[in-house]
GROMACS .gro file of C-alpha atoms in nm:
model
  210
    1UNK     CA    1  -6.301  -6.223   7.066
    2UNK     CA    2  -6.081  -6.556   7.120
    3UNK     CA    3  -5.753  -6.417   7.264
    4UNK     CA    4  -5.621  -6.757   7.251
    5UNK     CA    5  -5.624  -6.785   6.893
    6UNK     CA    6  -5.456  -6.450   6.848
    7UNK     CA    7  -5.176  -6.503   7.116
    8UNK     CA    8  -5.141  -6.876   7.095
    9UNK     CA    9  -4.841  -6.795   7.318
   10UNK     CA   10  -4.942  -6.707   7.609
   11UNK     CA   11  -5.040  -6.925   7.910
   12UNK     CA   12  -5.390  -7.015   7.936
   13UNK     CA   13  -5.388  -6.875   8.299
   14UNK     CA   14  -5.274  -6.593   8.160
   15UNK     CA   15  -5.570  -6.532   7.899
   16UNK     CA   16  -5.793  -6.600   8.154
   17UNK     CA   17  -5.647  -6.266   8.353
   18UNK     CA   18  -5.657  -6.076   7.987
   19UNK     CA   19  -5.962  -6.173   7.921
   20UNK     CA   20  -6.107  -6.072   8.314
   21UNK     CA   21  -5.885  -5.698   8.325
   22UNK     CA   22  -5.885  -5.656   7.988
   23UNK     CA   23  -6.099  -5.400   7.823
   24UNK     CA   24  -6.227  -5.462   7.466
   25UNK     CA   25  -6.208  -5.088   7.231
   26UNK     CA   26  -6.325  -5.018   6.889
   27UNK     CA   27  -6.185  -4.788   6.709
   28UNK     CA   28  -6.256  -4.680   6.344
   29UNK     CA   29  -5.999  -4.626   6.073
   30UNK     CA   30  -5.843  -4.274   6.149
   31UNK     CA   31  -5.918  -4.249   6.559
   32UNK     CA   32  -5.633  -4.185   6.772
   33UNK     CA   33  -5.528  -4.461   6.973
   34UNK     CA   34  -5.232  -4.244   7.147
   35UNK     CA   35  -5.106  -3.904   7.105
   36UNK     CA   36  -4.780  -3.780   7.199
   37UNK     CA   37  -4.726  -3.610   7.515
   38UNK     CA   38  -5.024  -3.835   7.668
   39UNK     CA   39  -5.015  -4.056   8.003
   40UNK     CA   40  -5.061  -4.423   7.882
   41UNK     CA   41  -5.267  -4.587   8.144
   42UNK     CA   42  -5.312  -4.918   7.952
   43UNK     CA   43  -5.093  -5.130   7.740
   44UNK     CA   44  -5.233  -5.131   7.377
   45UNK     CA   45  -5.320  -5.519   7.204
   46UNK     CA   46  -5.456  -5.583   6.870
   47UNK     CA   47  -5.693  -5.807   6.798
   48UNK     CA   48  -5.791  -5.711   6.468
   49UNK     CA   49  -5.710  -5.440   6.240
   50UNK     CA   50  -5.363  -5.218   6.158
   51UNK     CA   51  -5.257  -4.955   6.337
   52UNK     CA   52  -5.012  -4.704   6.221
   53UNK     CA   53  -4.703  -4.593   6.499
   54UNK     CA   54  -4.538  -4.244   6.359
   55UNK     CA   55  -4.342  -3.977   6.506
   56UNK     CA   56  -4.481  -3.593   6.506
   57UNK     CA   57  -4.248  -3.260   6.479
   58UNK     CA   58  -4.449  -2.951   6.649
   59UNK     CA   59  -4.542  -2.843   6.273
   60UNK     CA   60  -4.716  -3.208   6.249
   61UNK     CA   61  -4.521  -3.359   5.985
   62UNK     CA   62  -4.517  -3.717   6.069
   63UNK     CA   63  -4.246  -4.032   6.039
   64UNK     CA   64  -4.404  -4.343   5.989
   65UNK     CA   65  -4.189  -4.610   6.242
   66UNK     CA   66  -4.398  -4.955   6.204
   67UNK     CA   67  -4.759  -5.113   6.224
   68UNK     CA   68  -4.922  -5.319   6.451
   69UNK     CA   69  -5.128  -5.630   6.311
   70UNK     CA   70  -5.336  -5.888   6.529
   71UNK     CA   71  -5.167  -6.042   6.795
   72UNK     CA   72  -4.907  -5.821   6.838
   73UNK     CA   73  -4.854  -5.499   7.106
   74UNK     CA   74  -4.716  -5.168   7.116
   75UNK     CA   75  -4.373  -5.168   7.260
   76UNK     CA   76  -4.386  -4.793   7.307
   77UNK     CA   77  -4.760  -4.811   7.518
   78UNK     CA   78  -4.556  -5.139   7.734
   79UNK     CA   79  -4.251  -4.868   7.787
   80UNK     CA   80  -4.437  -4.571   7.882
   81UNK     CA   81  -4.680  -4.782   8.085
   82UNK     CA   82  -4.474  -4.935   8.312
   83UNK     CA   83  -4.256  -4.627   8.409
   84UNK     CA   84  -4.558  -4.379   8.417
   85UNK     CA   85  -4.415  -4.149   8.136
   86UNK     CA   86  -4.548  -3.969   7.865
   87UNK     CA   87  -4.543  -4.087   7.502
   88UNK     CA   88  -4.333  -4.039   7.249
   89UNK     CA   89  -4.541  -4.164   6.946
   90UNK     CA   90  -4.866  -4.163   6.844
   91UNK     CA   91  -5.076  -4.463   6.695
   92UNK     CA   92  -5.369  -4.401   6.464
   93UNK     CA   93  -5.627  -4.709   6.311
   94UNK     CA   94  -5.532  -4.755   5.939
   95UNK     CA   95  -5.882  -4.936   5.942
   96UNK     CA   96  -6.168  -5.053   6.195
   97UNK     CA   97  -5.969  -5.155   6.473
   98UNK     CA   98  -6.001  -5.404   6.785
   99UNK     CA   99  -5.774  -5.353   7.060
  100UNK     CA  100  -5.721  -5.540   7.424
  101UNK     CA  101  -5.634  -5.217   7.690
  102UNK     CA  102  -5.455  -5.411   8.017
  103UNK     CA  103  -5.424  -5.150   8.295
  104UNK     CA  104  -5.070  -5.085   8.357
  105UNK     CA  105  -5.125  -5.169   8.748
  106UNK     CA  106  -5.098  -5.580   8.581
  107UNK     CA  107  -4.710  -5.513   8.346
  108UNK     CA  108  -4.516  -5.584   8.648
  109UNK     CA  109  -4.697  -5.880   8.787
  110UNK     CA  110  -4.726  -6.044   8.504
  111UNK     CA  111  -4.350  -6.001   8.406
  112UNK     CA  112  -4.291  -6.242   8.757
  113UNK     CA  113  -4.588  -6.432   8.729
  114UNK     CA  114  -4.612  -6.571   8.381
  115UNK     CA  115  -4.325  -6.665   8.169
  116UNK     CA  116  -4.512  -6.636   7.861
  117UNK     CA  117  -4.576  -6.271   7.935
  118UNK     CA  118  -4.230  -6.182   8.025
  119UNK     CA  119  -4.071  -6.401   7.672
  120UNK     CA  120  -4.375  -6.218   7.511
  121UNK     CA  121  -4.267  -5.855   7.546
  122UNK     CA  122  -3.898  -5.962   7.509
  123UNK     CA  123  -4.021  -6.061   7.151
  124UNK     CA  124  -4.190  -5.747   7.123
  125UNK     CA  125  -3.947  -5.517   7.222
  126UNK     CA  126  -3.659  -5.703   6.991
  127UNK     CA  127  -3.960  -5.713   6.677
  128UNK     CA  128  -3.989  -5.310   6.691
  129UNK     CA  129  -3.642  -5.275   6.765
  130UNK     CA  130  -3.535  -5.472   6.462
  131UNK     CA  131  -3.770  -5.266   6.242
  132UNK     CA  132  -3.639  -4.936   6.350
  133UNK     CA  133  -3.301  -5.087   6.217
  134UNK     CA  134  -3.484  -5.118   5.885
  135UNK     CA  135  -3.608  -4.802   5.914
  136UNK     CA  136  -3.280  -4.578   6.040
  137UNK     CA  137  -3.072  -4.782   5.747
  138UNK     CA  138  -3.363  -4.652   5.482
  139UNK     CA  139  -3.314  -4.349   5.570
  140UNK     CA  140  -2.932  -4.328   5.642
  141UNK     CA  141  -2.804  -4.545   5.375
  142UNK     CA  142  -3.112  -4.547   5.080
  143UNK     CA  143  -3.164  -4.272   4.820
  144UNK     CA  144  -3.600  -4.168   4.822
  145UNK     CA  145  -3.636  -4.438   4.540
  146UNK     CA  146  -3.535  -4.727   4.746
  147UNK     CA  147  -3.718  -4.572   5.099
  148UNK     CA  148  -4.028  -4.520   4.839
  149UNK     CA  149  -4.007  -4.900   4.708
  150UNK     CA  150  -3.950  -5.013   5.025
  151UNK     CA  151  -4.220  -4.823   5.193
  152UNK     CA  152  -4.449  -4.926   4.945
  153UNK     CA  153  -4.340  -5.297   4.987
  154UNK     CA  154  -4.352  -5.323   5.377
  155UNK     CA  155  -4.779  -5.111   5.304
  156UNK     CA  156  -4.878  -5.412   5.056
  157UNK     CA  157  -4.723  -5.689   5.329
  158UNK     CA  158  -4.891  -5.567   5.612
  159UNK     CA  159  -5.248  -5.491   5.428
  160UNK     CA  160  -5.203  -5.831   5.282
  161UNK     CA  161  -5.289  -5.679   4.943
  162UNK     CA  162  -5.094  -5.533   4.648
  163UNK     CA  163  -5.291  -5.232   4.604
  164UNK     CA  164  -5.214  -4.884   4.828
  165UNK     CA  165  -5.566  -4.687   4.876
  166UNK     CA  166  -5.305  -4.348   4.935
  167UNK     CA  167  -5.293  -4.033   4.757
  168UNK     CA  168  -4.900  -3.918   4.659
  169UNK     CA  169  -4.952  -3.634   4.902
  170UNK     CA  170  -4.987  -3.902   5.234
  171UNK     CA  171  -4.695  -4.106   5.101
  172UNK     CA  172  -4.514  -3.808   5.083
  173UNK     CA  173  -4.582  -3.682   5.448
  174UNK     CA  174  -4.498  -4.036   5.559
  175UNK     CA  175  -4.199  -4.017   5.395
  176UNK     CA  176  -4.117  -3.671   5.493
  177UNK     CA  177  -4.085  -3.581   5.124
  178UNK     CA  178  -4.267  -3.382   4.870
  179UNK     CA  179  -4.594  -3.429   4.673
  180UNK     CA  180  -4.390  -3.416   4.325
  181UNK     CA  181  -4.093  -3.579   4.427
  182UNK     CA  182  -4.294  -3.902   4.517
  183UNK     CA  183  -4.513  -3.831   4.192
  184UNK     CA  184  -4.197  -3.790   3.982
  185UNK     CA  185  -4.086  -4.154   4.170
  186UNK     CA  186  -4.382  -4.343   4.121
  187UNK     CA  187  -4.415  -4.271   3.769
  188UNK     CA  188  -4.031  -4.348   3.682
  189UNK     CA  189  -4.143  -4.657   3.869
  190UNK     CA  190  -4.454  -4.727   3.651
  191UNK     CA  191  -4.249  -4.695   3.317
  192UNK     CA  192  -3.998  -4.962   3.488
  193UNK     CA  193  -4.269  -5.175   3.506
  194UNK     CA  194  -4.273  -5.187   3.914
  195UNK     CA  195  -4.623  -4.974   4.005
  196UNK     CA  196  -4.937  -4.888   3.816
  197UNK     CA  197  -5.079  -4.640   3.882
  198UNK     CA  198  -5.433  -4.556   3.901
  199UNK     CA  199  -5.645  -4.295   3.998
  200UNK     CA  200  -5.714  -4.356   4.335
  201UNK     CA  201  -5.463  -4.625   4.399
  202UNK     CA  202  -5.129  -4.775   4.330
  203UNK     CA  203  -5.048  -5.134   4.204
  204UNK     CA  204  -4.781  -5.285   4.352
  205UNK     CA  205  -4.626  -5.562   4.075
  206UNK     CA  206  -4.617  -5.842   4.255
  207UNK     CA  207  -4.265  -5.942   4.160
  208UNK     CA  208  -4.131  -5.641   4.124
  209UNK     CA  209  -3.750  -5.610   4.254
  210UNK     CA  210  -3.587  -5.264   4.242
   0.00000   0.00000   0.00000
C-alpha cells in the first residue's frame, strides 16, 4: 500500500515511521473497527474503503455523524488515543476496508517532531468538526425531508455513485426515524422527480435540488 500517494501531505520521514510502526488491517464491510466504551490503543487511517462513525443509545439505535474515505483519520480514535480514554463512537466498514493502526505511544512525538503531522490532525480535527456543524444544523434547523435529501446526498458523494444499496428501514435507523416515515419521504420524493426508487436500491437524480 503506497502511503505516500494517499497522504501526499505528510513528510517523507514521516511515512517512512508509518510505514515501519504502522500495522496494515483488513476489515470486511460490516466489522467493527471501534465500539463504544472500548480503550483505543491505535489511531485509525484509511487507506481504502468507507467507514461509517455513528453514535449508539443503550437500546442501540444509532446516529450516523460522518465517514471516513482514503487518506483521511478518525478524529475521535486521535482524541481518545492520546488521553487514554474510552470511546465515544463506534466505526463500522461500509465496504472491504484497509486501515493504517499507529500505536498511540507515536501521537505525541510526532505532534513535536513533524510539522506535517501536527498541521495534519489540525485539518482533521477542524474537517469532523465542520461536519458535525452540518449535522447539528440538520437536525436543529431542517424538517426529515431536508435531513433525508441531505443524507441521501452526502451517501451518493462519499460512495462516489448515485445509487444507495439501503433498505428504508437502515435509512431510517440512521436517521433516527421510522420505516414509513422515510418510505412516505422517498416516494413524495420520487413523484417530484428527485429519487427512483427500485427494489433494492434508490436513484439519486443527479441534479436533483430540493
Amino acid at each position: 500500500m503506497n502511503l505516500r500517494e494517499k497522504f501526499p501531505q505528510l513528510e517523507p520521514a514521516l511515512i517512512n515511521e508509518m510505514e515501519t510502526e504502522g500495522m496494515i488491517k483488513e476489515f470486511t464491510a460490516g466489522d467493527i473497527l471501534m465500539r463504544k466504551g472500548q480503550y483505543i490503543k491505535s489511531t485509525i487511517l484509511i487507506l481504502e474503503g468507507i467507514v461509517k462513525i455513528f453514535r449508539e443509545d443503550e437500546e442501540g439505535a444509532e446516529f450516523l455523524m460522518y465517514y471516513l474515505q482514503p487518506g483521511e483519520a478518525c478524529a475521535i480514535s486521535i482524541i481518545c488515543a492520546s488521553k487514554a480514554e474510552t470511546s465515544q463512537i463506534s466505526a463500522v466498514a461500509m465496504e472491504d476496508t484497509t486501515a493504517l493502526m499507529v500505536p498511540i505511544r507515536f501521537m505525541d512525538e510526532w505532534m513535536s517532531k513533524y510539522k506535517s503531522w501536527y498541521y495534519f490532525v489540525l485539518e482533521t480535527y477542524r474537517n469532523r468538526f465542520e461536519e458535525l456543524l452540518i449535522v447539528i444544523d440538520n437536525v436543529a434547523f431542517r424538517g426529515m425531508d431536508e435531513r433525508l435529501f441531505f443524507y441521501l446526498k452526502r451517501y451518493t458523494e462519499t460512495n462516489h455513485s448515485n445509487i444507495i444499496s439501503l433498505s428504508h428501514q437502515q435509512i431510517a435507523d440512521e436517521l433516527n426515524s421510522s420505516r414509513e416515515v422515510i418510505s412516505r419521504l422517498l416516494k413524495k420524493m420520487e413523484q417530484r422527480g428527485l429519487v427512483v426508487l427500485n427494489r433494492n436500491s434508490i436513484e439519486l437524480n443527479a441534479k436533483a435540488v430540493l
